[in-house]
Amino acid sequence: MAQREAAPTPFQADPADELPVGVQLAWRLRALIAAGRLRAGERMPSVRALAQWAGVNVNTVRGVYGRLEDQGLIATAHGRGSFVAQGAPGSPEVERIAAEALAAAREAGVDPREVAIVALISAALPEALAEALPAELAEEGPDQPAELDLEQLAAELDLDDSWLEVDELAARRELRRQIGRLEAQLASYSRELESLAAETRPLNPPEPRIAGVAELERTRDSLLHQLATARGAATRRARRERRAREVRDAMVADPGAHRWEVVSAAETGEQGCLSWQVEPRLGPLGALMSWWQVKVSGGCPLPGPPAGGGERGGRSGSGQSGR
């Protein structure tokens, strides 16, 4: 598959148009592919580059690329980007026919858009209007991410904002809904939030006022970043705890293979202050004879520094298992 970058084409979404900007962008790219301006194997612009070029949100471009991929027009290679799919219909004849229709419409004093709408509904692309517009206006979009990153997390939580340009009041209402979902998700990561609290600044200035769409988007994006960070931390913690439990179980099964190893309940994610340590039975003699055991000790330290010369910890108990 060729790796050359598709040359940018002059396109700027019109927020005043009756069509959502995501639909405008999707149809523009479909037209470029159909006319052969974007050929099979040609690399599409990156999501961020196209968003900046078209003047739309990056989530809008992600949604457009997703729909084009579902329609078999583009293909995405992990780590390489998106390309015009092999076998995507493309012919210069399409552009010639469109140019002739445009000239005929102007000569007859007819708005070319009306001609396009009639052609679209009557014959040419009967499913395009049924698919493109609802996809822009839909509230739910199922997607199960394979790994935690901002783009996939936004898709999982249905944070598509490709239609927010339609109406400011609806946009603010939808953004507040998204913010509420993110805050509810964040509340389930209490352990991770403790470490995040120190590095998280307030999202909004303290003075009371009605937040605009741009500020709500910043709040939503900040919460999304915090949630992705918390999820990543929770995933790493779960892996560490699982490995610690596996080591502890192996210590109990074969103490001699894990000499002097120590695992604490804090490392396994379990409650209490137990710890498991492999040590020789009968002291130095046991070490010489390879008699190893797992000693289980318990007891949480007393809160605060000990007074005087007393013991440094609370009550403790011990148990042994080994061979």
Coordinates of C-alpha atoms in Angstrom, one line a residue:
M1 CA 0.0 0.0 0.0
A2 CA 1.4 3.4 -1.0
Q3 CA 2.5 5.7 1.8
R4 CA 2.3 9.1 0.1
E5 CA 0.3 11.7 1.9
A6 CA -2.9 12.9 0.2
A7 CA -2.6 16.5 -0.9
P8 CA -4.9 18.8 1.1
T9 CA -8.0 20.0 -0.7
P10 CA -9.5 23.4 0.0
F11 CA -12.5 22.7 2.2
Q12 CA -13.9 24.7 5.1
A13 CA -17.0 23.5 6.9
D14 CA -19.8 26.1 7.0
P15 CA -21.4 26.1 10.5
A16 CA -24.3 28.1 9.2
D17 CA -25.2 25.4 6.7
E18 CA -28.3 23.3 7.3
L19 CA -26.1 20.2 7.2
P20 CA -24.0 19.4 10.3
V21 CA -20.3 20.0 9.7
G22 CA -19.6 16.3 10.1
V23 CA -22.0 15.5 7.3
Q24 CA -20.4 18.2 5.1
L25 CA -16.9 16.8 5.7
A26 CA -18.0 13.2 5.1
W27 CA -19.7 14.0 1.8
R28 CA -16.8 16.1 0.7
L29 CA -14.4 13.2 1.3
R30 CA -16.8 10.7 -0.4
A31 CA -16.9 13.0 -3.4
L32 CA -13.1 13.2 -3.6
I33 CA -12.9 9.4 -3.5
A34 CA -15.7 8.9 -6.0
A35 CA -14.1 11.4 -8.4
G36 CA -10.7 9.7 -8.2
R37 CA -9.1 12.7 -6.5
L38 CA -8.2 10.5 -3.6
R39 CA -7.0 7.2 -5.1
A40 CA -6.8 3.7 -3.7
G41 CA -3.8 3.4 -1.4
E42 CA -3.5 7.1 -0.9
R43 CA -2.9 8.2 2.7
M44 CA -5.6 10.3 4.3
P45 CA -4.7 13.4 6.3
S46 CA -4.3 12.7 10.0
V47 CA -7.3 13.3 12.3
R48 CA -5.8 16.4 13.9
A49 CA -4.5 17.9 10.6
L50 CA -7.9 17.4 8.9
A51 CA -9.7 18.9 12.0
Q52 CA -7.6 22.0 11.9
W53 CA -7.8 22.3 8.2
A54 CA -11.6 21.9 8.1
G55 CA -12.2 24.0 11.3
V56 CA -14.0 21.2 13.2
N57 CA -13.4 19.2 16.4
V58 CA -11.1 16.2 16.3
N59 CA -14.0 14.0 17.5
T60 CA -16.0 15.1 14.4
V61 CA -13.2 13.8 12.1
R62 CA -12.9 10.6 14.1
G63 CA -16.6 10.0 13.6
V64 CA -16.3 10.8 9.8
Y65 CA -13.4 8.4 9.4
G66 CA -15.2 5.7 11.3
R67 CA -18.3 6.0 9.0
L68 CA -16.1 6.0 5.9
E69 CA -14.4 2.9 7.1
D70 CA -17.7 1.2 7.8
Q71 CA -18.7 2.0 4.2
G72 CA -15.6 0.4 2.9
L73 CA -14.1 3.6 1.5
I74 CA -11.1 3.9 3.8
A75 CA -9.0 1.4 5.8
T76 CA -7.1 2.1 9.0
A77 CA -3.7 0.5 9.8
H78 CA -2.7 0.7 13.4
G79 CA 0.2 3.1 13.9
R80 CA 0.3 4.1 10.2
G81 CA -2.9 6.1 9.7
S82 CA -5.9 5.8 7.3
F83 CA -5.8 5.1 3.6
V84 CA -8.2 5.0 0.8
A85 CA -9.4 1.4 0.6
Q86 CA -8.4 -0.8 -2.3
G87 CA -11.4 -1.3 -4.5
A88 CA -13.1 2.0 -3.4
P89 CA -15.2 3.3 -6.3
G90 CA -13.4 6.1 -8.0
S91 CA -13.7 7.5 -11.5
P92 CA -13.0 10.9 -13.1
E93 CA -16.3 10.4 -15.0
V94 CA -18.1 11.2 -11.7
E95 CA -16.6 14.6 -11.5
R96 CA -17.3 15.3 -15.2
I97 CA -20.9 14.3 -14.8
A98 CA -21.2 16.5 -11.7
A99 CA -19.7 19.4 -13.6
E100 CA -22.1 19.0 -16.5
A101 CA -25.1 18.9 -14.0
L102 CA -23.8 21.9 -12.2
A103 CA -23.5 23.9 -15.5
A104 CA -27.0 22.8 -16.6
A105 CA -28.5 23.8 -13.3
R106 CA -26.9 27.3 -13.4
E107 CA -28.0 27.8 -17.0
A108 CA -31.6 26.9 -16.0
G109 CA -31.4 29.2 -13.0
V110 CA -31.8 26.3 -10.5
D111 CA -29.9 26.1 -7.3
P112 CA -27.3 23.3 -7.7
R113 CA -28.0 22.2 -4.2
E114 CA -31.6 21.5 -5.1
V115 CA -30.5 19.3 -8.0
A116 CA -28.1 17.4 -5.7
I117 CA -30.8 16.9 -3.1
V118 CA -33.3 15.6 -5.7
A119 CA -30.7 13.3 -7.2
L120 CA -29.7 12.0 -3.8
I121 CA -33.2 11.2 -2.6
S122 CA -34.6 9.9 -5.9
A123 CA -31.9 7.5 -7.1
A124 CA -28.1 8.1 -6.7
L125 CA -27.4 7.4 -3.0
P126 CA -30.7 6.3 -1.3
E127 CA -29.0 5.2 1.9
A128 CA -26.6 8.1 2.3
L129 CA -29.1 10.5 3.8
A130 CA -30.5 7.7 6.0
E131 CA -27.0 6.9 7.4
A132 CA -25.1 10.1 7.5
L133 CA -27.5 12.5 9.2
P134 CA -28.6 10.1 12.0
A135 CA -25.0 9.2 12.7
E136 CA -24.3 12.9 13.3
L137 CA -27.3 13.4 15.6
A138 CA -27.3 10.1 17.4
E139 CA -26.7 10.1 21.2
E140 CA -25.4 6.5 21.4
G141 CA -22.5 5.0 19.5
P142 CA -21.4 1.5 20.6
D143 CA -17.6 1.0 20.6
Q144 CA -15.6 -1.3 22.9
P145 CA -12.0 -0.1 23.1
A146 CA -9.1 -2.6 23.1
E147 CA -6.9 -0.4 25.3
L148 CA -7.2 2.7 27.3
D149 CA -6.4 5.9 25.5
L150 CA -8.3 9.2 25.1
E151 CA -9.7 8.5 21.7
Q152 CA -11.0 5.0 22.5
L153 CA -12.2 6.1 25.9
A154 CA -14.2 8.9 24.4
A155 CA -15.8 6.4 22.0
E156 CA -16.6 4.0 24.8
L157 CA -18.3 6.7 26.8
D158 CA -20.2 8.1 23.8
L159 CA -18.6 11.5 23.9
D160 CA -19.1 12.2 20.2
D161 CA -19.6 15.9 19.7
S162 CA -19.8 15.9 15.9
W163 CA -23.3 17.4 16.0
L164 CA -22.8 20.0 18.7
E165 CA -22.5 22.9 16.2
V166 CA -26.2 22.5 15.3
D167 CA -27.6 24.3 18.3
E168 CA -25.8 26.0 21.2
L169 CA -28.4 25.2 23.8
A170 CA -28.5 21.5 22.8
A171 CA -24.7 21.5 22.7
R172 CA -24.5 22.8 26.3
R173 CA -27.1 20.3 27.4
E174 CA -25.2 17.4 25.7
L175 CA -21.8 18.6 27.2
R176 CA -23.3 18.7 30.7
R177 CA -24.6 15.2 30.2
Q178 CA -21.1 14.0 29.1
I179 CA -19.5 15.8 32.1
G180 CA -22.0 14.1 34.4
R181 CA -21.1 10.7 33.0
L182 CA -17.4 11.3 33.3
E183 CA -17.7 12.5 36.9
A184 CA -19.7 9.4 37.8
Q185 CA -17.0 7.2 36.2
L186 CA -14.3 9.0 38.0
A187 CA -16.0 8.5 41.4
S188 CA -15.4 4.7 41.0
Y189 CA -11.6 5.3 41.1
S190 CA -11.2 6.6 44.6
R191 CA -7.8 5.1 45.2
E192 CA -6.4 6.6 42.0
L193 CA -8.1 9.9 42.6
E194 CA -6.2 10.4 45.8
S195 CA -2.9 10.5 43.8
L196 CA -4.5 12.7 41.1
A197 CA -5.9 15.3 43.5
A198 CA -2.5 16.9 44.2
E199 CA -1.8 17.5 40.5
T200 CA -5.3 18.4 39.4
R201 CA -6.2 22.1 39.3
P202 CA -9.8 23.4 39.5
L203 CA -11.5 23.2 36.2
N204 CA -13.5 26.4 36.4
P205 CA -12.8 29.8 37.9
P206 CA -14.6 30.4 41.2
E207 CA -16.9 33.2 40.2
P208 CA -20.5 32.1 39.4
R209 CA -21.6 32.4 35.8
I210 CA -23.1 30.3 32.9
A211 CA -20.3 28.3 31.2
G212 CA -20.2 28.6 27.4
V213 CA -19.7 25.7 25.0
A214 CA -16.0 26.2 24.7
E215 CA -15.5 26.1 28.5
L216 CA -17.7 23.1 28.9
E217 CA -15.7 21.3 26.2
R218 CA -12.5 22.1 28.1
T219 CA -14.0 20.8 31.3
R220 CA -15.2 17.6 29.5
D221 CA -11.7 17.1 27.9
S222 CA -10.0 17.6 31.3
L223 CA -12.3 15.1 32.9
L224 CA -11.7 12.6 30.1
H225 CA -7.9 13.0 30.6
Q226 CA -8.3 12.4 34.3
L227 CA -10.4 9.3 33.7
A228 CA -8.0 7.9 31.2
T229 CA -5.1 8.5 33.7
A230 CA -7.1 6.9 36.6
R231 CA -8.0 3.9 34.5
G232 CA -4.5 3.4 33.4
A233 CA -3.3 3.6 37.0
A234 CA -6.0 1.1 38.1
T235 CA -5.0 -1.3 35.4
R236 CA -1.3 -1.1 36.3
R237 CA -2.1 -1.5 40.0
A238 CA -4.3 -4.6 39.3
R239 CA -1.5 -6.2 37.4
R240 CA 1.0 -5.6 40.2
E241 CA -1.4 -7.0 42.8
R242 CA -2.0 -10.1 40.6
R243 CA 1.7 -10.7 40.2
A244 CA 2.2 -10.3 44.0
R245 CA -0.5 -12.9 44.7
E246 CA 1.1 -15.3 42.2
V247 CA 4.5 -14.9 43.9
R248 CA 2.9 -15.5 47.3
D249 CA 1.2 -18.7 46.1
A250 CA 4.4 -19.9 44.6
M251 CA 6.2 -19.2 47.9
V252 CA 3.7 -21.3 49.8
A253 CA 3.9 -24.1 47.2
D254 CA 7.7 -24.2 47.1
P255 CA 9.5 -22.1 49.8
G256 CA 12.9 -23.3 48.8
A257 CA 12.6 -21.8 45.4
H258 CA 11.8 -18.4 46.9
R259 CA 14.4 -18.0 49.6
W260 CA 14.1 -14.7 51.6
E261 CA 11.3 -13.3 49.5
V262 CA 8.7 -11.1 51.2
V263 CA 5.2 -10.2 50.0
S264 CA 2.8 -8.0 52.0
A265 CA -0.9 -7.7 52.0
A266 CA -0.6 -4.2 50.7
E267 CA 1.2 -5.6 47.6
T268 CA -1.5 -8.1 46.9
G269 CA -4.3 -5.6 47.3
E270 CA -5.8 -7.5 50.3
Q271 CA -7.1 -6.0 53.5
G272 CA -5.0 -6.2 56.7
C273 CA -1.4 -6.0 57.5
L274 CA -0.3 -9.6 56.9
S275 CA 3.1 -10.4 55.3
W276 CA 4.6 -13.6 54.0
Q277 CA 8.3 -14.2 54.2
V278 CA 10.4 -17.2 53.3
E279 CA 13.0 -17.9 55.9
P280 CA 15.0 -21.0 57.1
R281 CA 13.5 -23.3 59.8
L282 CA 15.7 -23.6 62.9
G283 CA 17.8 -20.6 61.9
P284 CA 21.3 -21.1 60.4
L285 CA 21.0 -24.8 60.6
G286 CA 17.8 -24.8 58.5
A287 CA 19.6 -22.6 55.9
L288 CA 22.4 -25.2 55.7
M289 CA 20.0 -28.1 55.4
S290 CA 17.7 -26.2 53.0
W291 CA 14.8 -26.3 55.4
W292 CA 12.7 -23.3 54.3
Q293 CA 9.3 -22.2 55.4
V294 CA 6.9 -19.4 54.8
K295 CA 6.4 -17.3 57.9
V296 CA 3.1 -15.3 58.1
S297 CA 3.1 -12.3 60.3
G298 CA 0.3 -9.9 61.1
G299 CA -0.4 -6.8 63.0
C300 CA -0.7 -3.2 61.8
P301 CA 1.6 -0.5 63.2
L302 CA 0.1 1.9 65.7
P303 CA -0.9 5.3 64.3
G304 CA 1.7 8.0 65.0
P305 CA 5.2 7.7 66.4
P306 CA 5.5 5.5 69.5
A307 CA 6.0 7.2 72.9
G308 CA 9.2 6.6 74.8
G309 CA 11.0 3.5 74.0
G310 CA 8.0 1.3 73.5
E311 CA 7.5 -1.2 70.7
R312 CA 7.2 0.3 67.2
G313 CA 4.2 -1.7 66.1
G314 CA 0.9 -3.1 67.3
R315 CA 0.0 -6.6 68.1
S316 CA 1.3 -9.2 65.7
G317 CA 0.9 -12.9 65.2
S318 CA 2.7 -15.4 63.1
G319 CA 2.1 -18.7 61.4
Q320 CA 4.4 -21.0 59.5
S321 CA 4.0 -23.2 56.5
G322 CA 6.8 -24.8 54.6
R323 CA 9.0 -27.7 54.1

